Coordinates of N, CA, C and O and ligand atoms in Angstrom, one line a residue:
M1 N 0.8 -1.2 0.0 CA 0.0 0.0 0.0 C 0.9 1.3 0.0 O 1.9 1.3 0.7
A2 N 0.5 2.3 -0.8 CA 1.3 3.5 -0.8 C 1.3 4.2 0.5 O 0.2 4.2 1.2
K3 N 2.4 4.8 0.9 CA 2.4 5.5 2.2 C 1.5 6.7 2.1 O 1.3 7.4 1.1
K4 N 0.9 7.0 3.3 CA 0.0 8.2 3.3 C 0.7 9.5 3.2 O 1.9 9.6 3.6
K5 N 0.1 10.5 2.7 CA 0.7 11.8 2.6 C 0.7 12.6 3.9 O -0.2 12.3 4.8
V6 N 1.5 13.6 4.1 CA 1.5 14.4 5.2 C 1.1 15.9 4.8 O 1.7 16.4 3.8
L7 N 0.2 16.4 5.5 CA -0.2 17.8 5.2 C 0.5 18.8 6.2 O 0.4 18.6 7.4
I8 N 1.2 19.8 5.6 CA 1.9 20.7 6.4 C 1.2 22.1 6.3 O 1.0 22.6 5.2
L9 N 0.6 22.5 7.5 CA -0.2 23.8 7.5 C 0.5 24.9 8.2 O 1.2 24.7 9.2
N10 N 0.4 26.1 7.7 CA 1.0 27.3 8.2 C -0.1 28.4 8.5 O -0.8 28.7 7.5
G11 N -0.1 28.9 9.7 CA -1.1 29.9 10.0 C -0.7 31.4 9.6 O 0.2 31.6 8.8
P12 N -1.4 32.3 10.2 CA -1.3 33.7 9.8 C 0.0 34.3 9.9 O 0.8 34.1 10.9
N13 N 0.4 35.2 8.9 CA 1.6 36.0 8.9 C 2.9 35.2 8.6 O 3.9 35.8 8.4
L14 N 2.8 33.9 8.5 CA 4.0 33.1 8.2 C 4.4 33.4 6.7 O 5.5 33.1 6.4
N15 N 3.5 33.9 5.9 CA 3.9 34.4 4.6 C 4.9 35.5 4.6 O 5.5 35.9 3.6
L16 N 5.0 36.1 5.8 CA 6.0 37.3 5.9 C 7.4 36.8 6.3 O 8.3 37.6 6.4
L17 N 7.5 35.5 6.5 CA 8.9 35.0 7.0 C 10.0 35.5 6.0 O 9.8 35.5 4.8
G18 N 11.1 35.8 6.6 CA 12.3 36.2 5.8 C 12.2 37.7 5.4 O 13.2 38.3 5.0
K19 N 11.1 38.3 5.6 CA 10.9 39.7 5.2 C 11.0 40.6 6.4 O 11.4 41.8 6.3
R20 N 10.5 40.2 7.5 CA 10.5 41.0 8.8 C 10.9 40.1 9.9 O 10.7 38.9 9.9
Q21 N 11.3 40.8 11.0 CA 11.7 40.1 12.3 C 12.6 38.9 12.1 O 12.3 37.8 12.7
P22 N 13.7 39.0 11.3 CA 14.6 37.8 11.2 C 15.3 37.4 12.5 O 15.6 36.3 12.6
E23 N 15.4 38.4 13.4 CA 16.0 38.0 14.7 C 15.2 37.0 15.5 O 15.7 36.2 16.3
I24 N 13.9 37.0 15.3 CA 13.1 36.0 15.9 C 12.8 34.7 15.1 O 12.9 33.6 15.5
Y25 N 12.5 35.0 13.8 CA 12.0 33.9 12.9 C 13.0 33.4 11.9 O 12.7 32.6 11.1
G26 N 14.2 34.1 11.8 CA 15.2 33.6 10.8 C 15.1 34.4 9.5 O 14.2 35.2 9.3
K27 N 16.0 34.0 8.6 CA 16.1 34.8 7.3 C 15.4 34.1 6.2 O 15.2 34.6 5.1
L28 N 15.0 32.8 6.4 CA 14.4 32.1 5.3 C 12.9 32.5 5.0 O 12.2 32.7 6.0
T29 N 12.6 32.5 3.8 CA 11.1 32.8 3.4 C 10.4 31.4 3.6 O 11.0 30.4 3.6
L30 N 9.1 31.5 3.6 CA 8.3 30.3 3.7 C 8.5 29.4 2.5 O 8.5 28.2 2.6
A31 N 8.7 30.0 1.3 CA 9.0 29.2 0.1 C 10.3 28.4 0.3 O 10.4 27.3 -0.2
Q32 N 11.3 29.1 0.9 CA 12.6 28.4 1.1 C 12.5 27.3 2.1 O 13.1 26.2 2.0
I33 N 11.6 27.5 3.2 CA 11.4 26.5 4.2 C 10.7 25.3 3.5 O 11.0 24.1 3.7
E34 N 9.7 25.6 2.6 CA 9.0 24.5 1.9 C 10.0 23.7 1.1 O 9.9 22.5 1.1
Q35 N 11.0 24.3 0.4 CA 12.0 23.6 -0.4 C 12.7 22.6 0.5 O 12.9 21.5 0.1
K36 N 13.1 23.1 1.7 CA 13.9 22.2 2.6 C 13.0 21.0 3.1 O 13.5 19.9 3.2
V37 N 11.7 21.3 3.4 CA 10.8 20.3 3.8 C 10.6 19.3 2.7 O 10.6 18.0 2.9
R38 N 10.5 19.8 1.4 CA 10.3 18.9 0.3 C 11.5 18.0 0.1 O 11.4 16.8 -0.3
M39 N 12.7 18.5 0.3 CA 14.0 17.7 0.2 C 14.0 16.6 1.2 O 14.3 15.4 0.8
L40 N 13.6 16.9 2.4 CA 13.5 15.8 3.5 C 12.4 14.8 3.1 O 12.6 13.6 3.3
A41 N 11.3 15.3 2.7 CA 10.2 14.4 2.3 C 10.6 13.4 1.3 O 10.3 12.2 1.4
R42 N 11.4 13.9 0.3 CA 11.9 13.0 -0.8 C 12.8 11.9 -0.2 O 12.7 10.7 -0.5
E43 N 13.7 12.4 0.7 CA 14.6 11.5 1.4 C 13.8 10.4 2.2 O 14.2 9.2 2.2
L44 N 12.8 10.8 2.8 CA 12.0 9.9 3.7 C 11.0 9.1 2.8 O 10.4 8.1 3.4
G45 N 10.9 9.4 1.6 CA 9.9 8.7 0.7 C 8.5 9.0 1.0 O 7.6 8.1 0.9
I46 N 8.2 10.2 1.4 CA 6.8 10.5 1.7 C 6.3 11.7 0.9 O 7.1 12.6 0.6
E47 N 5.1 11.7 0.5 CA 4.5 12.9 -0.2 C 4.0 13.9 0.8 O 3.4 13.5 1.8
I48 N 4.1 15.1 0.4 CA 3.6 16.2 1.3 C 2.7 17.2 0.5 O 2.9 17.3 -0.7
E49 N 1.9 17.9 1.2 CA 1.3 19.2 0.7 C 1.6 20.2 1.7 O 1.5 20.0 2.9
F50 N 2.0 21.4 1.2 CA 2.5 22.5 2.1 C 1.6 23.7 1.8 O 1.5 24.2 0.7
R51 N 0.9 24.2 2.8 CA -0.1 25.3 2.6 C 0.0 26.3 3.7 O 0.4 26.0 4.8
Q52 N -0.4 27.6 3.3 CA -0.4 28.7 4.3 C -1.7 29.4 4.1 O -2.2 29.6 3.0
S53 N -2.3 29.9 5.3 CA -3.5 30.7 5.2 C -3.5 31.7 6.3 O -3.1 31.4 7.4
N54 N -4.0 32.9 6.0 CA -4.2 33.9 7.1 C -5.6 33.8 7.7 O -5.9 34.5 8.6
S55 N -6.4 32.9 7.1 CA -7.8 32.8 7.5 C -8.0 31.6 8.5 O -7.7 30.4 8.1
E56 N -8.6 31.8 9.6 CA -8.8 30.8 10.6 C -9.8 29.8 10.0 O -9.7 28.6 10.1
G57 N -10.9 30.3 9.3 CA -11.9 29.4 8.7 C -11.3 28.5 7.7 O -11.6 27.3 7.6
E58 N -10.4 29.0 6.9 CA -9.8 28.2 5.8 C -9.0 27.1 6.5 O -9.0 25.9 6.0
L59 N -8.2 27.4 7.5 CA -7.4 26.4 8.2 C -8.3 25.3 8.8 O -8.0 24.1 8.7
V60 N -9.4 25.8 9.4 CA -10.3 24.8 10.0 C -10.8 23.8 8.9 O -10.9 22.6 9.1
T61 N -11.2 24.4 7.8 CA -11.7 23.5 6.7 C -10.6 22.6 6.2 O -10.9 21.4 6.0
W62 N -9.4 23.0 6.1 CA -8.3 22.2 5.6 C -8.1 21.0 6.6 O -7.9 19.9 6.3
I63 N -8.2 21.4 7.9 CA -8.0 20.3 9.0 C -9.2 19.3 8.9 O -8.9 18.1 8.8
Q64 N -10.4 19.8 8.7 CA -11.5 18.9 8.6 C -11.4 17.9 7.5 O -11.8 16.8 7.6
E65 N -10.9 18.4 6.3 CA -10.9 17.6 5.1 C -9.7 16.7 5.1 O -9.6 15.8 4.3
A66 N -8.7 16.9 6.0 CA -7.4 16.2 5.9 C -7.6 14.7 6.1 O -6.8 13.9 5.5
A67 N -8.5 14.2 6.9 CA -8.6 12.8 7.2 C -8.8 11.9 5.9 O -8.4 10.8 5.9
N68 N -9.4 12.5 4.9 CA -9.7 11.7 3.7 C -8.5 11.5 2.9 O -8.4 10.5 2.2
K69 N -7.5 12.3 3.0 CA -6.4 12.3 2.0 C -5.0 12.1 2.7 O -4.1 11.8 2.0
F70 N -4.9 12.4 4.0 CA -3.6 12.4 4.6 C -3.5 11.5 5.8 O -4.6 11.2 6.4
G71 N -2.3 11.1 6.2 CA -2.1 10.2 7.3 C -1.7 11.0 8.6 O -1.9 10.5 9.7
A72 N -1.3 12.2 8.4 CA -0.9 13.1 9.6 C -0.8 14.5 9.1 O -0.7 14.8 7.9
I73 N -0.9 15.4 10.1 CA -0.8 16.8 9.9 C 0.4 17.3 10.7 O 0.6 17.0 11.9
V74 N 1.2 18.2 10.1 CA 2.2 19.0 10.8 C 1.7 20.4 10.7 O 1.5 20.9 9.6
I75 N 1.5 21.1 11.9 CA 1.0 22.5 11.8 C 1.7 23.5 12.6 O 2.1 23.2 13.8
N76 N 2.0 24.6 12.0 CA 2.5 25.8 12.7 C 1.3 26.7 12.7 O 1.0 27.5 11.8
P77 N 0.5 26.7 13.8 CA -0.8 27.5 13.8 C -0.5 29.0 14.0 O -1.5 29.8 14.0
A78 N 0.8 29.4 14.2 CA 1.1 30.8 14.4 C 0.3 31.4 15.5 O 0.1 30.7 16.5
A79 N -0.2 32.6 15.4 CA -0.9 33.3 16.5 C -2.2 32.5 16.9 O -2.6 32.6 18.0
Y80 N -2.8 31.7 15.9 CA -4.0 31.0 16.3 C -3.7 29.9 17.3 O -4.7 29.4 18.0
T81 N -2.4 29.5 17.5 CA -2.0 28.6 18.6 C -2.7 29.0 19.9 O -3.2 28.2 20.7
H82 N -2.6 30.3 20.1 CA -2.9 30.9 21.5 C -4.4 31.3 21.6 O -4.8 31.8 22.7
T83 N -5.1 31.3 20.5 CA -6.5 31.8 20.5 C -7.6 30.9 20.0 O -8.8 31.1 20.3
S84 N -7.2 29.9 19.2 CA -8.3 29.3 18.4 C -8.8 28.0 18.9 O -8.3 26.9 18.8
L85 N -10.0 28.2 19.6 CA -10.7 27.0 20.0 C -11.3 26.2 18.8 O -11.4 25.0 18.8
A86 N -11.6 27.0 17.7 CA -12.1 26.3 16.5 C -11.1 25.4 15.9 O -11.4 24.2 15.5
M87 N -9.8 25.8 15.9 CA -8.8 24.9 15.3 C -8.6 23.7 16.3 O -8.3 22.6 15.9
R88 N -8.6 24.0 17.6 CA -8.4 22.9 18.6 C -9.5 21.9 18.4 O -9.2 20.7 18.3
D89 N -10.8 22.3 18.2 CA -11.9 21.3 18.0 C -11.7 20.6 16.7 O -12.0 19.4 16.7
A90 N -11.3 21.2 15.7 CA -11.1 20.5 14.4 C -10.0 19.5 14.5 O -10.2 18.3 14.0
V91 N -8.9 19.8 15.2 CA -7.8 18.8 15.4 C -8.3 17.7 16.2 O -8.1 16.5 16.0
S92 N -9.1 18.0 17.3 CA -9.6 17.0 18.2 C -10.5 16.0 17.5 O -10.5 14.8 17.8
A93 N -11.3 16.5 16.5 CA -12.3 15.6 15.9 C -11.6 14.9 14.7 O -12.3 14.0 14.1
L94 N -10.4 15.1 14.4 CA -9.8 14.7 13.1 C -9.6 13.2 12.9 O -9.9 12.7 11.8
G95 N -9.1 12.6 13.9 CA -8.9 11.1 13.8 C -7.6 10.7 13.1 O -7.3 9.5 12.9
I96 N -6.7 11.7 12.8 CA -5.4 11.4 12.3 C -4.4 12.2 13.2 O -4.8 13.3 13.7
P97 N -3.2 11.8 13.4 CA -2.3 12.5 14.4 C -1.8 13.8 13.8 O -1.6 14.0 12.6
T98 N -1.7 14.8 14.8 CA -1.2 16.1 14.5 C 0.0 16.4 15.3 O 0.1 16.2 16.5
V99 N 1.0 17.0 14.6 CA 2.2 17.4 15.3 C 2.3 19.0 15.2 O 2.2 19.5 14.1
E100 N 2.4 19.6 16.4 CA 2.4 21.1 16.5 C 3.9 21.5 16.4 O 4.7 21.0 17.1
I101 N 4.1 22.5 15.6 CA 5.5 23.0 15.5 C 5.5 24.5 15.6 O 4.6 25.2 15.2
H102 N 6.7 25.1 16.1 CA 6.9 26.5 16.2 C 8.4 26.8 15.9 O 9.3 26.0 16.4
I103 N 8.6 27.8 15.2 CA 10.0 28.2 14.9 C 10.7 28.7 16.2 O 11.8 28.3 16.5
S104 N 10.0 29.6 16.9 CA 10.6 30.1 18.2 C 10.1 29.2 19.3 O 9.2 28.4 19.2
N105 N 10.8 29.4 20.5 CA 10.4 28.6 21.7 C 9.4 29.5 22.4 O 9.7 30.4 23.1
I106 N 8.1 29.2 22.1 CA 7.0 30.0 22.7 C 7.0 30.0 24.2 O 6.5 31.0 24.8
H107 N 7.6 29.1 24.8 CA 7.7 29.0 26.3 C 8.7 30.0 26.9 O 8.7 30.3 28.1
Q108 N 9.6 30.5 26.1 CA 10.6 31.5 26.5 C 10.2 32.9 26.2 O 10.9 33.8 26.4
R109 N 9.0 33.0 25.6 CA 8.6 34.4 25.1 C 7.5 35.0 26.0 O 7.4 34.6 27.2
E110 N 6.7 35.9 25.5 CA 5.7 36.6 26.3 C 4.8 35.6 26.9 O 4.4 34.6 26.2
P111 N 4.3 35.8 28.1 CA 3.4 34.9 28.8 C 2.1 34.5 27.9 O 1.7 33.3 27.9
F112 N 1.6 35.4 27.1 CA 0.5 35.1 26.3 C 0.8 34.0 25.2 O -0.2 33.5 24.6
R113 N 2.1 33.8 25.0 CA 2.4 32.7 24.0 C 2.6 31.4 24.6 O 2.9 30.4 24.0
H114 N 2.6 31.3 26.0 CA 2.9 30.0 26.6 C 1.8 29.0 26.5 O 2.1 27.8 26.5
H115 N 0.5 29.5 26.4 CA -0.5 28.5 26.3 C -0.9 28.2 24.8 O -1.0 29.1 24.0
S116 N -1.0 26.9 24.6 CA -1.4 26.5 23.2 C -2.7 25.7 23.3 O -2.7 24.6 24.0
F117 N -3.7 26.1 22.6 CA -4.9 25.3 22.5 C -4.7 24.0 21.7 O -5.4 23.0 21.9
I118 N -3.7 24.1 20.8 CA -3.5 22.9 19.9 C -2.7 21.8 20.7 O -2.9 20.6 20.5
A119 N -1.8 22.2 21.6 CA -1.0 21.2 22.3 C -1.8 20.2 23.0 O -1.5 19.0 23.2
E120 N -3.0 20.6 23.5 CA -3.9 19.7 24.3 C -4.4 18.6 23.4 O -4.8 17.5 23.9
V121 N -4.4 18.7 22.1 CA -5.0 17.7 21.2 C -4.0 17.2 20.2 O -4.3 16.3 19.4
A122 N -2.7 17.7 20.2 CA -1.7 17.2 19.3 C -1.0 16.0 20.0 O -1.0 15.9 21.2
V123 N -0.3 15.2 19.1 CA 0.5 14.2 19.7 C 1.7 14.8 20.5 O 2.0 14.3 21.5
G124 N 2.3 15.8 19.9 CA 3.3 16.5 20.6 C 3.6 17.8 20.0 O 3.1 18.2 19.0
Q125 N 4.5 18.6 20.7 CA 4.9 19.9 20.2 C 6.4 20.0 20.0 O 7.1 19.6 20.9
I126 N 6.8 20.7 18.9 CA 8.2 20.9 18.7 C 8.4 22.4 18.6 O 7.8 23.0 17.7
A127 N 9.2 23.0 19.4 CA 9.3 24.5 19.4 C 10.7 25.0 19.7 O 11.3 24.4 20.6
G128 N 11.2 25.9 19.0 CA 12.4 26.6 19.3 C 13.6 26.2 18.5 O 14.7 26.6 18.8
F129 N 13.4 25.4 17.5 CA 14.5 24.9 16.7 C 14.7 25.6 15.4 O 15.3 25.1 14.4
G130 N 14.0 26.8 15.3 CA 14.1 27.5 14.0 C 13.4 26.7 12.9 O 12.5 26.0 13.1
V131 N 14.0 26.8 11.7 CA 13.5 26.1 10.6 C 13.5 24.6 10.8 O 12.7 23.8 10.3
D132 N 14.5 24.1 11.6 CA 14.5 22.7 11.9 C 13.3 22.2 12.6 O 13.0 20.9 12.6
S133 N 12.5 23.0 13.2 CA 11.2 22.5 13.8 C 10.4 21.9 12.7 O 9.7 20.9 13.0
Y134 N 10.4 22.5 11.5 CA 9.6 21.9 10.4 C 10.1 20.5 10.0 O 9.4 19.5 9.8
L135 N 11.5 20.4 10.0 CA 12.1 19.1 9.6 C 11.9 18.0 10.7 O 11.5 16.9 10.4
L136 N 12.0 18.4 12.0 CA 11.7 17.5 13.1 C 10.3 17.1 13.1 O 9.9 15.9 13.3
G137 N 9.4 18.1 12.8 CA 8.0 17.8 12.7 C 7.6 16.8 11.7 O 6.8 15.9 11.9
L138 N 8.3 16.9 10.5 CA 8.1 16.0 9.4 C 8.6 14.6 9.8 O 7.9 13.6 9.5
R139 N 9.7 14.5 10.4 CA 10.3 13.2 10.9 C 9.3 12.6 11.8 O 9.0 11.4 11.8
A140 N 8.7 13.4 12.8 CA 7.8 12.8 13.7 C 6.5 12.3 13.0 O 6.0 11.2 13.3
A141 N 6.0 13.1 12.0 CA 4.9 12.6 11.2 C 5.2 11.4 10.4 O 4.3 10.5 10.3
A142 N 6.4 11.3 9.9 CA 6.8 10.1 9.1 C 6.7 8.9 10.0 O 6.2 7.8 9.5
E143 N 7.1 9.0 11.2 CA 7.0 7.8 12.2 C 5.6 7.5 12.4 O 5.2 6.3 12.5
L144 N 4.8 8.5 12.6 CA 3.4 8.3 13.0 C 2.6 7.6 11.9 O 1.7 6.9 12.2
I145 N 2.9 7.9 10.6 CA 2.1 7.3 9.5 C 2.6 5.8 9.3 O 1.9 5.1 8.6
Q146 N 3.7 5.4 9.9 CA 4.1 4.0 9.8 C 3.3 3.2 10.8 O 3.2 2.0 10.6
E147 N 2.8 3.8 11.9 CA 2.2 3.0 13.0 C 0.9 2.4 12.6 O 0.2 2.9 11.8
Ligands
CA2_201 O1 7.4 30.6 16.5 C1 6.5 30.3 15.8 O2 6.6 29.6 14.8 C2 5.1 31.0 16.0 O3 4.1 30.1 15.7 C3 5.1 32.2 15.1 C4 3.9 33.1 15.2 C5 3.7 33.5 16.7 O4 2.5 34.2 16.8 C6 3.7 32.3 17.6 O5 3.5 32.7 18.9 C7 4.9 31.5 17.4 C8 4.0 34.4 14.4 C9 4.2 34.1 12.9 C10 4.3 35.5 12.3 O6 5.5 35.5 11.6 C11 6.1 36.6 11.2 C12 7.2 36.5 10.4 C13 7.8 37.7 10.0 C14 7.3 38.9 10.3 C15 6.2 39.0 11.1 C16 5.5 37.8 11.5

């Protein structure tokens, strides 16, 4: 049987990566991060889809639809991490594993970033490894789709 695909989702403002605040989020653009993720996916022999949206509703819809087509989700929910009960409920209802990732270590930042609605329903959280958080997240998802 063909291996299941992994859906990689990016939340609001991550389309600005590489253009502003490089001291926090690094110098790579989201397109450059996608390239690195695609290289690792090829190495691991898995197919991925990589998407970004600034819209909470669109992200919720993508999460809802994922179970039909994907074996796992890797998500950087960005600011919705800390606010979105709707995304939490969508992940909770999903039925496939979700890995939460962050470029920065949200636990070392402002107190309002310490709580994640997604962490409560994700398999685990990877935060603080810069762009490598995406690669570690994909490795975690690759393991999860074998199980
Ligand atoms: O560290 C992460 O990956 C975050 O998910 C990034 C979010 C932030 O709200 C989370 O607390 C942690 C912010 C993404 C916005 O990215 C920007 C990039 C360049 C310029 C402005 C924002």
